[in-house]
């Protein structure tokens, strides 16, 4: 088997797919040109998708089933391929790299090769953090801790393995910094343990070229993330406050040294952490902190969309809003909070599409989580939509389609099966159904727009990477209902609008779907959730433009599938309704003409940025 040739071809295909992804985002195309390019690109993507699946089946998945055929040569080939996937493709295909490293870690234990074990434990743990630092955090920590078993064998390891050992050791601390800071004492204990190991004279003398002090500095930098939490408001021991202030001083002074000119502004986040640490140590007043932080919330004039500018405008603005909320003058605080949010929204809306999609889930997550509960429901509703699904091309098209499909089904359901809605909020009879139809429309429309807000946390996996999702990627996708619901709940959005976000992937009869162990009984909005669930499936199943990994089906063939699952996955009454001639005709217009129109409008909106 020519492993290298197959791996080269896979990398080539992935690079082609990466180029194709944004190929249709050109200005000046007429409507039919836009559609034609979208369809032709989707067709080519499907072709590359199929070839990639064949390559994976012949290589990675083959060895997963035939582990006894792995030898040292295969080990090196697979490890090299995994590293190329993680690095050369800008970490966009790490799930396959994870499968490889998991496989090779098993091989390393079988061979009892300490160097292999250390290497593969480091790679596996690191990729787990990249895949999803929230979902796989504990597993990543456990994987890094495998390295600690070789602490007594440290001097027997090869030079490369010792370097990865130290990186894995440091990443144990990183995993603690990503957890709930309410156990902050544990974080400092782990830091002390690692520090003592690195300060051991034998370790220092054995690896003179390893930058121990740089890693200690990075650990102190990670420690400053504690400032971005609410732990200080809950009370924190003074010795830890002083330690964080010491860390902030070192990081701040180091940043000033790097720019070699103390008159120049240092990296914004370093300055913010420095000022915040001084505030918590009671060396700076809230007024002084706000004055200094506000200056750090603007992008750099020379490069408006650089990493530094994004950090300042989005992340530091979120911290600024948190401290504004501490002001005694609440009217003034509210005014400043709204002005800052408006400025951040304008910045993001003007951000070039290529930058925006790549960074949205990383840069905007903390901003939304910090500010969502500091504004009223209407403002939060708009903010969440504008900074999540409205900023992501495929998700925006999808939620718009689902809303249109759901409203169309709702119109017919009210007239044909009004009993379906009796029992909802304030609806006690068929007469009420017609009297309060405007309420049903309101709930259906807004719930449809919000149902996939949790996809915000999974944007890296919606594009699919030109192959089938791995089990772990699918688990990340399946986490979007709970994540979206949690965000909407924190923002205090009315329950009638957000239940669909949590329950739209649970089967009609509650026997299957996700998230698990969530009861759908006695939900006042269940009829609306049923409509959104089936509308979601209609858009996903018939899409021939936005889902290059699967060819869209006809509505009639999809309805045959619905009928096979009527009463279990889908509502029998709604499935029967879909066969109505007039409704069927309207839905077919929606999934063809209207989807094309929505895609064109969205394309023009995104290319105008």
Coordinates of C-alpha atoms in Angstrom, one line a residue:
X1 CA 0.0 0.0 0.0
X2 CA 1.4 3.4 -1.1
X3 CA 0.6 5.2 2.1
X4 CA 2.5 8.4 1.2
X5 CA 0.9 8.7 -2.2
X6 CA -2.6 8.3 -0.8
X7 CA -1.9 10.8 2.0
X8 CA -0.5 13.3 -0.5
X9 CA -3.7 12.9 -2.6
X10 CA -5.9 13.5 0.5
X11 CA -4.0 16.6 1.4
X12 CA -4.2 17.8 -2.2
X13 CA -8.0 17.3 -2.2
X14 CA -8.4 19.1 1.1
X15 CA -6.5 22.1 -0.2
X16 CA -8.8 22.1 -3.2
X17 CA -11.8 22.0 -1.0
X18 CA -10.5 24.9 1.1
X19 CA -10.1 27.0 -2.1
X20 CA -13.5 26.0 -3.4
X21 CA -15.3 26.9 -0.1
X22 CA -15.1 30.7 -0.8
X23 CA -14.9 30.5 -4.6
X24 CA -18.4 31.7 -5.2
X25 CA -18.0 34.7 -2.9
X26 CA -17.3 37.1 -5.7
X27 CA -18.9 40.5 -6.2
X28 CA -20.6 41.6 -9.4
X29 CA -22.1 38.2 -10.4
X30 CA -25.7 38.2 -11.7
X31 CA -28.3 35.9 -10.0
X32 CA -28.1 33.0 -12.3
X33 CA -24.3 33.1 -12.3
X34 CA -24.3 32.9 -8.5
X35 CA -26.6 29.9 -8.5
X36 CA -24.7 28.2 -11.3
X37 CA -21.4 28.6 -9.5
X38 CA -22.9 27.4 -6.2
X39 CA -24.3 24.2 -7.8
X40 CA -21.2 23.4 -9.8
X41 CA -18.9 23.9 -6.7
X42 CA -21.2 21.7 -4.6
X43 CA -21.0 19.0 -7.3
X44 CA -17.2 19.2 -7.4
X45 CA -17.1 19.2 -3.6
X46 CA -19.2 16.0 -3.5
X47 CA -16.7 14.3 -5.9
X48 CA -13.7 15.2 -3.7
X49 CA -15.7 14.1 -0.7
X50 CA -16.2 10.6 -2.1
X51 CA -12.6 10.3 -3.1
X52 CA -11.4 11.4 0.4
X53 CA -13.7 8.8 2.0
X54 CA -12.2 6.1 -0.2
X55 CA -8.7 7.1 0.8
X56 CA -9.5 7.1 4.5
X57 CA -11.2 3.7 4.2
X58 CA -8.1 2.3 2.6
X59 CA -5.6 3.8 5.1
X60 CA -6.7 5.2 8.5
X61 CA -9.9 3.2 8.9
X62 CA -8.2 0.1 7.5
X63 CA -5.5 0.1 10.2
X64 CA -8.1 0.9 12.8
X65 CA -9.7 -2.5 12.0
X66 CA -6.4 -4.3 11.4
X67 CA -4.2 -3.0 14.2
X68 CA -1.9 -6.1 14.0
X69 CA -0.6 -4.9 10.6
X70 CA 0.9 -1.7 12.1
X71 CA 4.7 -1.7 12.4
X72 CA 7.2 1.0 13.0
X73 CA 7.2 2.1 9.4
X74 CA 3.5 2.4 9.2
X75 CA 3.6 4.2 12.6
X76 CA 5.9 6.8 11.2
X77 CA 3.8 7.2 8.0
X78 CA 0.6 7.6 10.0
X79 CA 2.1 10.0 12.5
X80 CA 3.5 12.1 9.7
X81 CA 0.1 12.3 8.0
X82 CA -1.6 13.2 11.3
X83 CA 0.9 16.0 11.9
X84 CA 0.3 17.3 8.3
X85 CA -3.4 17.3 8.9
X86 CA -3.1 19.3 12.1
X87 CA -0.5 21.8 10.9
X88 CA -0.5 22.1 7.1
X89 CA -4.3 22.4 6.9
X90 CA -4.5 25.1 9.6
X91 CA -5.9 22.6 12.0
X92 CA -9.1 22.1 10.0
X93 CA -8.9 18.3 9.9
X94 CA -7.8 17.4 13.4
X95 CA -10.5 14.8 14.0
X96 CA -8.8 12.4 11.6
X97 CA -5.5 13.3 13.2
X98 CA -7.0 12.4 16.5
X99 CA -8.1 8.9 15.3
X100 CA -4.6 8.3 14.1
X101 CA -2.9 9.4 17.3
X102 CA -5.4 7.3 19.4
X103 CA -4.5 4.3 17.2
X104 CA -0.8 4.9 17.6
X105 CA -1.0 5.4 21.3
X106 CA -2.5 1.9 21.5
X107 CA 0.4 0.7 19.4
X108 CA 2.9 2.5 21.7
X109 CA 1.5 0.7 24.8
X110 CA 1.6 -2.6 23.0
X111 CA 5.2 -2.1 22.1
X112 CA 5.9 -0.7 25.6
X113 CA 7.8 2.1 23.9
X114 CA 8.1 5.0 26.4
X115 CA 9.0 7.5 23.7
X116 CA 6.1 6.6 21.5
X117 CA 3.7 6.8 24.5
X118 CA 4.9 10.2 25.5
X119 CA 4.7 11.5 22.0
X120 CA 1.2 10.1 21.2
X121 CA -0.2 11.1 24.6
X122 CA 0.9 14.7 23.9
X123 CA -0.6 14.7 20.4
X124 CA -3.9 13.0 21.4
X125 CA -4.4 15.4 24.4
X126 CA -3.6 18.5 22.4
X127 CA -6.0 17.6 19.6
X128 CA -8.8 16.8 22.1
X129 CA -8.4 20.4 23.4
X130 CA -8.6 21.7 19.8
X131 CA -11.6 19.6 18.9
X132 CA -13.6 21.0 21.8
X133 CA -12.1 22.3 25.0
X134 CA -15.4 22.1 26.8
X135 CA -16.7 18.7 25.7
X136 CA -13.4 16.8 25.9
X137 CA -11.6 18.8 28.6
X138 CA -11.5 16.0 31.2
X139 CA -10.4 13.4 28.7
X140 CA -7.6 15.7 27.5
X141 CA -6.4 16.2 31.1
X142 CA -6.4 12.4 31.7
X143 CA -4.5 11.9 28.5
X144 CA -1.8 14.5 29.4
X145 CA -1.6 12.9 32.8
X146 CA -0.5 9.6 31.2
X147 CA 2.8 11.4 30.6
X148 CA 3.3 11.9 34.3
X149 CA 3.7 8.1 34.7
X150 CA 7.1 8.5 33.1
X151 CA 8.3 11.3 35.4
X152 CA 10.9 8.9 37.0
X153 CA 12.0 7.8 33.5
X154 CA 12.4 11.4 32.2
X155 CA 16.2 11.1 31.7
X156 CA 15.8 7.9 29.7
X157 CA 13.6 9.5 27.1
X158 CA 14.9 10.8 23.8
X159 CA 15.3 14.6 23.5
X160 CA 12.2 15.1 21.3
X161 CA 10.1 13.0 23.8
X162 CA 11.4 15.1 26.8
X163 CA 10.3 18.3 25.0
X164 CA 6.8 16.8 24.4
X165 CA 6.8 15.5 28.0
X166 CA 7.3 19.1 29.3
X167 CA 4.6 20.5 26.9
X168 CA 2.2 17.8 28.0
X169 CA 3.0 18.6 31.7
X170 CA 2.3 22.3 31.0
X171 CA -1.0 21.4 29.2
X172 CA -2.2 19.7 32.4
X173 CA -2.1 23.2 33.9
X174 CA -3.9 24.6 30.8
X175 CA -6.8 22.2 31.3
X176 CA -7.2 23.4 34.9
X177 CA -7.2 27.0 33.6
X178 CA -10.1 26.1 31.3
X179 CA -12.2 24.7 34.1
X180 CA -14.4 26.3 36.7
X181 CA -12.2 28.7 38.6
X182 CA -14.2 28.1 41.8
X183 CA -11.5 25.5 42.6
X184 CA -8.7 28.0 42.0
X185 CA -6.6 26.6 44.8
X186 CA -6.1 23.4 42.7
X187 CA -4.9 25.5 39.8
X188 CA -2.2 27.1 41.8
X189 CA -1.2 23.7 43.3
X190 CA -0.7 22.2 39.9
X191 CA 1.3 25.3 38.8
X192 CA 3.6 24.8 41.8
X193 CA 4.1 21.1 41.1
X194 CA 5.1 21.8 37.5
X195 CA 7.3 24.7 38.5
X196 CA 9.2 22.6 41.1
X197 CA 9.9 19.9 38.5
X198 CA 11.2 22.4 36.0
X199 CA 13.4 24.1 38.6
X200 CA 15.1 20.8 39.5
X201 CA 18.7 21.3 38.7
X202 CA 19.1 17.9 37.0
X203 CA 16.2 18.7 34.7
X204 CA 17.6 22.1 33.9
X205 CA 21.1 20.8 33.2
X206 CA 19.9 17.9 31.1
X207 CA 17.8 20.1 28.7
X208 CA 19.7 23.3 28.4
X209 CA 18.0 24.1 25.1
X210 CA 14.4 23.7 26.4
X211 CA 12.9 27.1 27.2
X212 CA 11.7 26.4 30.7
X213 CA 11.4 30.0 31.7
X214 CA 9.4 30.8 28.6
X215 CA 6.9 28.0 29.6
X216 CA 6.8 29.3 33.1
X217 CA 6.0 32.7 31.7
X218 CA 3.2 31.2 29.5
X219 CA 1.8 29.5 32.6
X220 CA 1.7 32.8 34.4
X221 CA 0.0 34.3 31.4
X222 CA -2.6 31.5 31.4
X223 CA -3.2 32.2 35.1
X224 CA -4.5 35.7 34.2
X225 CA -7.6 34.2 32.7
X226 CA -8.9 34.0 36.2
X227 CA -9.4 37.7 36.0
X228 CA -12.0 37.2 33.2
X229 CA -14.2 35.2 35.6
X230 CA -16.5 36.2 38.5
X231 CA -14.4 34.4 41.1
X232 CA -13.2 37.6 42.7
X233 CA -16.7 38.8 43.4
X234 CA -17.2 35.5 45.3
X235 CA -14.2 36.1 47.4
X236 CA -10.6 34.9 46.8
X237 CA -7.8 34.6 49.4
X238 CA -5.4 37.5 49.4
X239 CA -2.3 35.4 48.7
X240 CA -3.8 34.3 45.4
X241 CA -4.8 37.9 44.6
X242 CA -1.2 38.9 45.2
X243 CA 0.1 36.0 43.1
X244 CA -2.1 37.0 40.2
X245 CA -0.9 40.6 40.5
X246 CA 2.7 39.3 40.4
X247 CA 1.9 37.4 37.2
X248 CA 0.2 40.4 35.7
X249 CA 3.2 42.6 36.5
X250 CA 5.6 40.1 34.8
X251 CA 3.5 39.6 31.7
X252 CA 2.9 43.4 31.4
X253 CA 6.6 44.2 31.8
X254 CA 7.6 41.5 29.4
X255 CA 5.2 42.9 26.7
X256 CA 6.7 46.4 27.3
X257 CA 10.2 44.9 26.8
X258 CA 9.1 43.3 23.5
X259 CA 8.0 46.6 22.0
X260 CA 11.3 48.2 23.2
X261 CA 9.6 51.5 23.7
X262 CA 7.6 52.2 26.9
X263 CA 5.8 55.1 25.2
X264 CA 4.1 52.7 22.8
X265 CA 0.9 50.8 23.8
X266 CA 1.7 47.2 24.7
X267 CA -0.5 44.3 23.6
X268 CA -4.0 45.3 24.8
X269 CA -4.9 42.2 26.7
X270 CA -1.7 42.4 28.7
X271 CA -2.5 45.9 29.7
X272 CA -6.1 45.0 30.6
X273 CA -5.0 42.1 32.8
X274 CA -2.4 44.4 34.5
X275 CA -5.0 47.0 35.3
X276 CA -7.6 44.5 36.4
X277 CA -5.2 42.7 38.7
X278 CA -4.3 46.0 40.3
X279 CA -8.0 46.8 40.7
X280 CA -8.6 43.5 42.5
X281 CA -5.5 44.1 44.7
X282 CA -7.1 47.4 45.6
X283 CA -4.3 49.4 44.0
X284 CA -6.7 50.9 41.4
X285 CA -10.2 52.3 41.7
X286 CA -13.1 51.2 39.5
X287 CA -13.2 54.6 37.9
X288 CA -9.5 54.4 37.0
X289 CA -9.9 50.8 35.7
X290 CA -12.8 51.9 33.5
X291 CA -10.9 54.9 32.1
X292 CA -7.9 52.8 31.3
X293 CA -9.8 49.8 29.9
X294 CA -12.1 52.0 27.7
X295 CA -9.0 53.2 25.8
X296 CA -8.1 49.6 25.0
X297 CA -11.5 48.7 23.3
X298 CA -10.7 50.3 19.9
X299 CA -9.1 48.6 16.9
X300 CA -5.6 49.7 15.8
X301 CA -5.9 52.3 13.1
X302 CA -3.1 50.8 11.0
X303 CA -4.7 47.3 10.9
X304 CA -8.3 47.3 11.8
X305 CA -8.9 43.5 11.5
X306 CA -5.6 42.1 12.9
X307 CA -5.6 39.6 15.8
X308 CA -4.7 42.5 18.2
X309 CA -7.5 44.7 16.9
X310 CA -10.1 41.9 17.2
X311 CA -8.9 41.2 20.7
X312 CA -9.3 44.8 21.7
X313 CA -12.6 45.4 20.0
X314 CA -14.4 42.2 21.0
X315 CA -12.7 40.6 24.0
X316 CA -11.6 43.6 25.9
X317 CA -14.9 45.3 25.2
X318 CA -16.6 42.4 26.9
X319 CA -14.5 42.8 30.0
X320 CA -15.1 46.5 29.9
X321 CA -18.9 45.9 29.9
X322 CA -18.5 43.6 32.9
X323 CA -16.9 46.3 34.9
X324 CA -19.3 48.9 33.7
X325 CA -22.0 46.8 35.3
X326 CA -20.3 47.3 38.7
X327 CA -20.9 51.1 38.5
X328 CA -23.2 52.6 41.1
X329 CA -24.7 55.0 38.5
X330 CA -26.9 52.3 36.7
X331 CA -28.4 54.6 34.0
X332 CA -25.0 55.8 33.0
X333 CA -23.7 52.3 33.0
X334 CA -26.6 51.1 30.8
X335 CA -26.0 53.8 28.3
X336 CA -22.2 53.0 28.1
X337 CA -22.9 49.3 27.8
X338 CA -25.3 49.8 24.9
X339 CA -22.9 52.2 23.1
X340 CA -20.1 49.6 23.5
X341 CA -22.3 46.8 22.2
X342 CA -23.4 48.9 19.2
X343 CA -19.7 49.6 18.4
X344 CA -18.7 45.9 18.6
X345 CA -21.7 44.9 16.4
X346 CA -20.7 47.4 13.8
X347 CA -17.2 46.2 13.9
X348 CA -18.2 42.6 13.4
X349 CA -20.7 43.4 10.7
X350 CA -18.0 45.2 8.7
X351 CA -15.4 42.5 9.1
X352 CA -14.4 40.8 5.8
X353 CA -16.2 37.5 5.4
X354 CA -13.0 35.3 5.3
X355 CA -11.9 36.7 8.7
X356 CA -15.3 36.7 10.2
X357 CA -16.2 33.1 9.6
X358 CA -12.8 31.8 10.7
X359 CA -12.8 33.7 14.0
X360 CA -16.4 34.1 15.0
X361 CA -16.7 31.2 17.4
X362 CA -13.4 32.0 19.1
X363 CA -13.6 35.8 19.3
X364 CA -17.3 36.4 20.0
X365 CA -18.1 33.6 22.4
X366 CA -16.8 35.4 25.5
X367 CA -18.4 38.6 24.4
X368 CA -21.9 37.2 24.2
X369 CA -21.6 35.1 27.4
X370 CA -20.5 38.2 29.3
X371 CA -22.9 40.8 28.0
X372 CA -26.1 38.7 27.3
X373 CA -27.4 39.0 30.9
X374 CA -26.5 42.7 31.2
X375 CA -29.1 43.9 28.7
X376 CA -32.8 43.5 28.4
X377 CA -34.5 40.5 26.6
X378 CA -35.2 42.3 23.4
X379 CA -31.7 43.7 23.1
X380 CA -30.2 40.2 24.0
X381 CA -32.4 38.5 21.4
X382 CA -31.2 40.8 18.6
X383 CA -27.6 40.7 19.8
X384 CA -27.4 36.9 19.9
X385 CA -28.9 36.6 16.4
X386 CA -26.7 39.3 14.9
X387 CA -23.4 37.9 16.4
X388 CA -24.1 34.2 15.8
X389 CA -26.3 32.8 13.0
X390 CA -26.5 36.1 11.1
X391 CA -22.7 36.1 10.7
X392 CA -22.4 32.5 9.3
X393 CA -23.5 32.0 5.7
X394 CA -24.8 28.4 5.8
X395 CA -26.6 28.8 9.2
X396 CA -28.2 32.1 8.2
X397 CA -29.7 30.5 5.0
X398 CA -30.8 27.5 7.0
X399 CA -32.6 29.3 9.8
X400 CA -34.3 31.6 7.3
X401 CA -35.5 28.5 5.3
X402 CA -36.7 26.8 8.5
X403 CA -38.6 29.8 9.5
X404 CA -40.3 30.1 6.1
X405 CA -41.1 26.4 6.0
X406 CA -42.4 26.3 9.6
X407 CA -44.7 29.3 9.1
X408 CA -46.1 27.7 5.9
X409 CA -46.8 24.5 7.7
X410 CA -48.3 26.4 10.7
X411 CA -50.7 28.2 8.4
X412 CA -52.2 25.0 7.1
X413 CA -52.1 23.3 10.6
X414 CA -54.2 26.1 12.1
X415 CA -56.9 25.7 9.5
X416 CA -56.8 21.9 9.1
X417 CA -55.8 20.5 12.5
X418 CA -56.5 23.3 15.0
X419 CA -57.0 20.8 17.8
X420 CA -53.2 20.2 17.6
X421 CA -52.6 23.5 19.4
X422 CA -55.2 23.2 22.2
X423 CA -53.3 23.1 25.5
X424 CA -50.6 25.6 24.5
X425 CA -50.1 28.8 26.5
X426 CA -53.5 30.5 26.8
X427 CA -55.1 28.2 24.1
X428 CA -57.9 26.2 25.7
X429 CA -60.2 25.6 22.7
X430 CA -60.3 25.5 18.9
X431 CA -61.8 29.0 19.0
X432 CA -58.7 30.2 20.9
X433 CA -56.5 28.7 18.2
X434 CA -57.9 31.1 15.6
X435 CA -58.2 34.0 18.1
X436 CA -54.5 33.7 19.1
X437 CA -53.1 32.7 15.7
X438 CA -50.9 35.8 15.8
X439 CA -49.3 34.4 19.0
X440 CA -48.6 31.1 17.3
X441 CA -47.0 32.9 14.3
X442 CA -44.8 35.0 16.7
X443 CA -43.6 31.9 18.7
X444 CA -43.0 29.8 15.5
X445 CA -41.0 32.6 13.7
X446 CA -38.8 33.6 16.7
X447 CA -38.3 30.0 17.9
X448 CA -37.2 29.1 14.3
X449 CA -34.7 31.9 14.2
X450 CA -33.2 30.8 17.6
X451 CA -33.4 27.0 17.2
X452 CA -29.8 26.7 15.9
X453 CA -28.1 29.4 18.0
X454 CA -26.0 26.6 19.5
X455 CA -24.4 25.9 16.1
X456 CA -22.3 29.0 17.0
X457 CA -20.2 26.7 19.1
X458 CA -19.8 24.2 16.3
X459 CA -19.0 26.4 13.3
X460 CA -15.7 24.6 12.6
X461 CA -17.6 21.4 12.0
X462 CA -20.5 22.5 9.9
X463 CA -18.3 22.8 6.8
X464 CA -17.5 19.1 7.2
X465 CA -13.9 19.2 5.7
X466 CA -14.8 17.1 2.6
X467 CA -15.5 13.8 4.4
X468 CA -17.9 12.2 6.7
X469 CA -18.0 13.6 10.2
X470 CA -16.2 11.4 12.7
X471 CA -18.0 10.2 15.8
X472 CA -16.4 12.9 18.0
X473 CA -17.2 15.7 15.5
X474 CA -20.8 14.5 15.5
X475 CA -20.8 14.5 19.3
X476 CA -19.8 18.2 19.1
X477 CA -22.6 18.9 16.6
X478 CA -25.0 17.1 18.9
X479 CA -24.1 19.4 21.8
X480 CA -25.5 22.4 20.0
X481 CA -29.1 22.2 21.5
X482 CA -27.9 22.3 25.1
X483 CA -25.3 25.0 24.4
X484 CA -27.7 27.2 22.5
X485 CA -30.4 26.8 25.2
X486 CA -27.9 27.6 28.0
X487 CA -26.9 30.8 26.2
X488 CA -30.5 31.9 25.6
X489 CA -31.4 31.0 29.2
X490 CA -28.6 33.1 30.5
X491 CA -29.8 36.0 28.4
X492 CA -33.2 35.6 30.0
X493 CA -35.0 35.1 26.6
X494 CA -38.6 34.0 27.1
X495 CA -39.0 30.2 27.5
X496 CA -41.6 30.0 24.8
X497 CA -39.0 31.1 22.2
X498 CA -36.1 28.9 23.4
X499 CA -37.5 25.5 24.1
X500 CA -37.2 24.6 20.5
X501 CA -33.5 25.2 20.7
X502 CA -33.2 22.4 23.2
X503 CA -35.7 19.9 22.0
X504 CA -35.8 20.2 18.1
X505 CA -33.6 17.1 17.7
X506 CA -35.6 14.9 20.2
X507 CA -38.1 12.5 18.5
X508 CA -41.8 13.3 18.6
X509 CA -42.4 10.3 20.9
X510 CA -39.3 11.1 23.0
X511 CA -37.7 7.6 22.4
X512 CA -34.7 8.8 20.5
X513 CA -32.7 11.8 19.4
X514 CA -30.5 14.2 21.4
X515 CA -29.8 15.5 23.9
X516 CA -30.5 12.4 25.9
X517 CA -32.5 12.2 29.1
X518 CA -34.6 15.3 28.3
X519 CA -38.3 14.8 28.8
X520 CA -40.6 16.3 26.1
X521 CA -43.8 15.7 28.1
X522 CA -45.9 18.6 29.2
X523 CA -44.0 21.2 27.1
X524 CA -46.4 24.0 26.4
X525 CA -44.7 24.7 23.0
X526 CA -44.5 21.1 21.9
X527 CA -46.7 21.6 18.8
X528 CA -44.4 24.4 17.6
X529 CA -41.3 22.2 18.4
X530 CA -42.9 19.5 16.3
X531 CA -43.3 21.9 13.4
X532 CA -39.8 23.2 13.7
X533 CA -38.3 19.7 13.9
X534 CA -40.0 18.6 10.7
X535 CA -39.2 21.9 8.9
X536 CA -35.6 21.5 10.0
X537 CA -35.5 18.0 8.4
X538 CA -37.2 19.3 5.2
X539 CA -34.6 22.0 4.7
X540 CA -31.7 19.7 5.5
X541 CA -32.9 16.8 3.4
X542 CA -33.8 18.8 0.2
X543 CA -30.9 21.3 0.1
X544 CA -28.8 21.0 -3.1
X545 CA -26.9 24.2 -2.6
X546 CA -25.6 24.5 1.0
X547 CA -24.8 20.9 1.8
X548 CA -22.1 19.7 -0.5
X549 CA -21.5 16.5 1.5
X550 CA -24.9 15.1 0.5
X551 CA -27.0 15.4 -2.6
X552 CA -30.5 16.9 -1.9
X553 CA -33.6 14.7 -2.1
X554 CA -36.9 15.5 -3.6
X555 CA -39.7 16.5 -1.3
X556 CA -41.8 13.5 -2.3
X557 CA -39.0 11.0 -1.5
X558 CA -38.4 12.8 1.8
X559 CA -42.1 12.5 2.7
X560 CA -41.9 8.8 2.1
X561 CA -39.2 8.7 4.8
X562 CA -41.3 10.8 7.1
X563 CA -44.3 8.4 6.7
X564 CA -42.1 5.5 7.7
X565 CA -41.3 7.3 10.9
X566 CA -44.7 8.9 11.6
X567 CA -45.7 8.6 15.2
X568 CA -42.1 8.0 16.4
X569 CA -39.7 10.5 15.0
X570 CA -42.3 12.9 13.5
X571 CA -45.9 13.8 14.3
X572 CA -48.3 11.6 12.4
X573 CA -50.7 14.5 12.0
X574 CA -48.1 16.8 10.6
X575 CA -46.7 14.1 8.2
X576 CA -50.3 13.6 6.9
X577 CA -50.7 17.3 6.5
X578 CA -47.6 17.5 4.3
X579 CA -49.4 15.4 1.6
X580 CA -52.0 18.1 1.1
X581 CA -51.9 19.3 -2.5
X582 CA -51.7 23.0 -1.8
X583 CA -49.2 22.8 1.1
X584 CA -47.1 20.4 -0.9
X585 CA -47.0 22.8 -3.8
X586 CA -46.0 25.7 -1.5
X587 CA -43.2 23.7 0.1
X588 CA -41.8 22.7 -3.3
X589 CA -41.7 26.4 -4.2
X590 CA -40.0 27.2 -0.9
X591 CA -37.2 24.6 -1.3
X592 CA -36.5 25.6 -4.9
X593 CA -37.3 29.2 -5.9
X594 CA -37.3 30.7 -2.4
X595 CA -34.1 28.9 -1.3
X596 CA -32.4 30.2 -4.4
X597 CA -33.6 33.7 -3.6
X598 CA -32.4 33.5 0.0
X599 CA -29.1 32.1 -1.1
X600 CA -28.6 34.9 -3.6
X601 CA -29.6 37.6 -1.1
X602 CA -27.3 36.1 1.5
X603 CA -24.5 35.9 -1.0
X604 CA -24.8 39.5 -1.9
X605 CA -24.9 40.5 1.8
X606 CA -21.7 38.6 2.6
X607 CA -19.8 39.7 -0.5
X608 CA -20.6 43.4 0.2
X609 CA -18.5 43.2 3.4

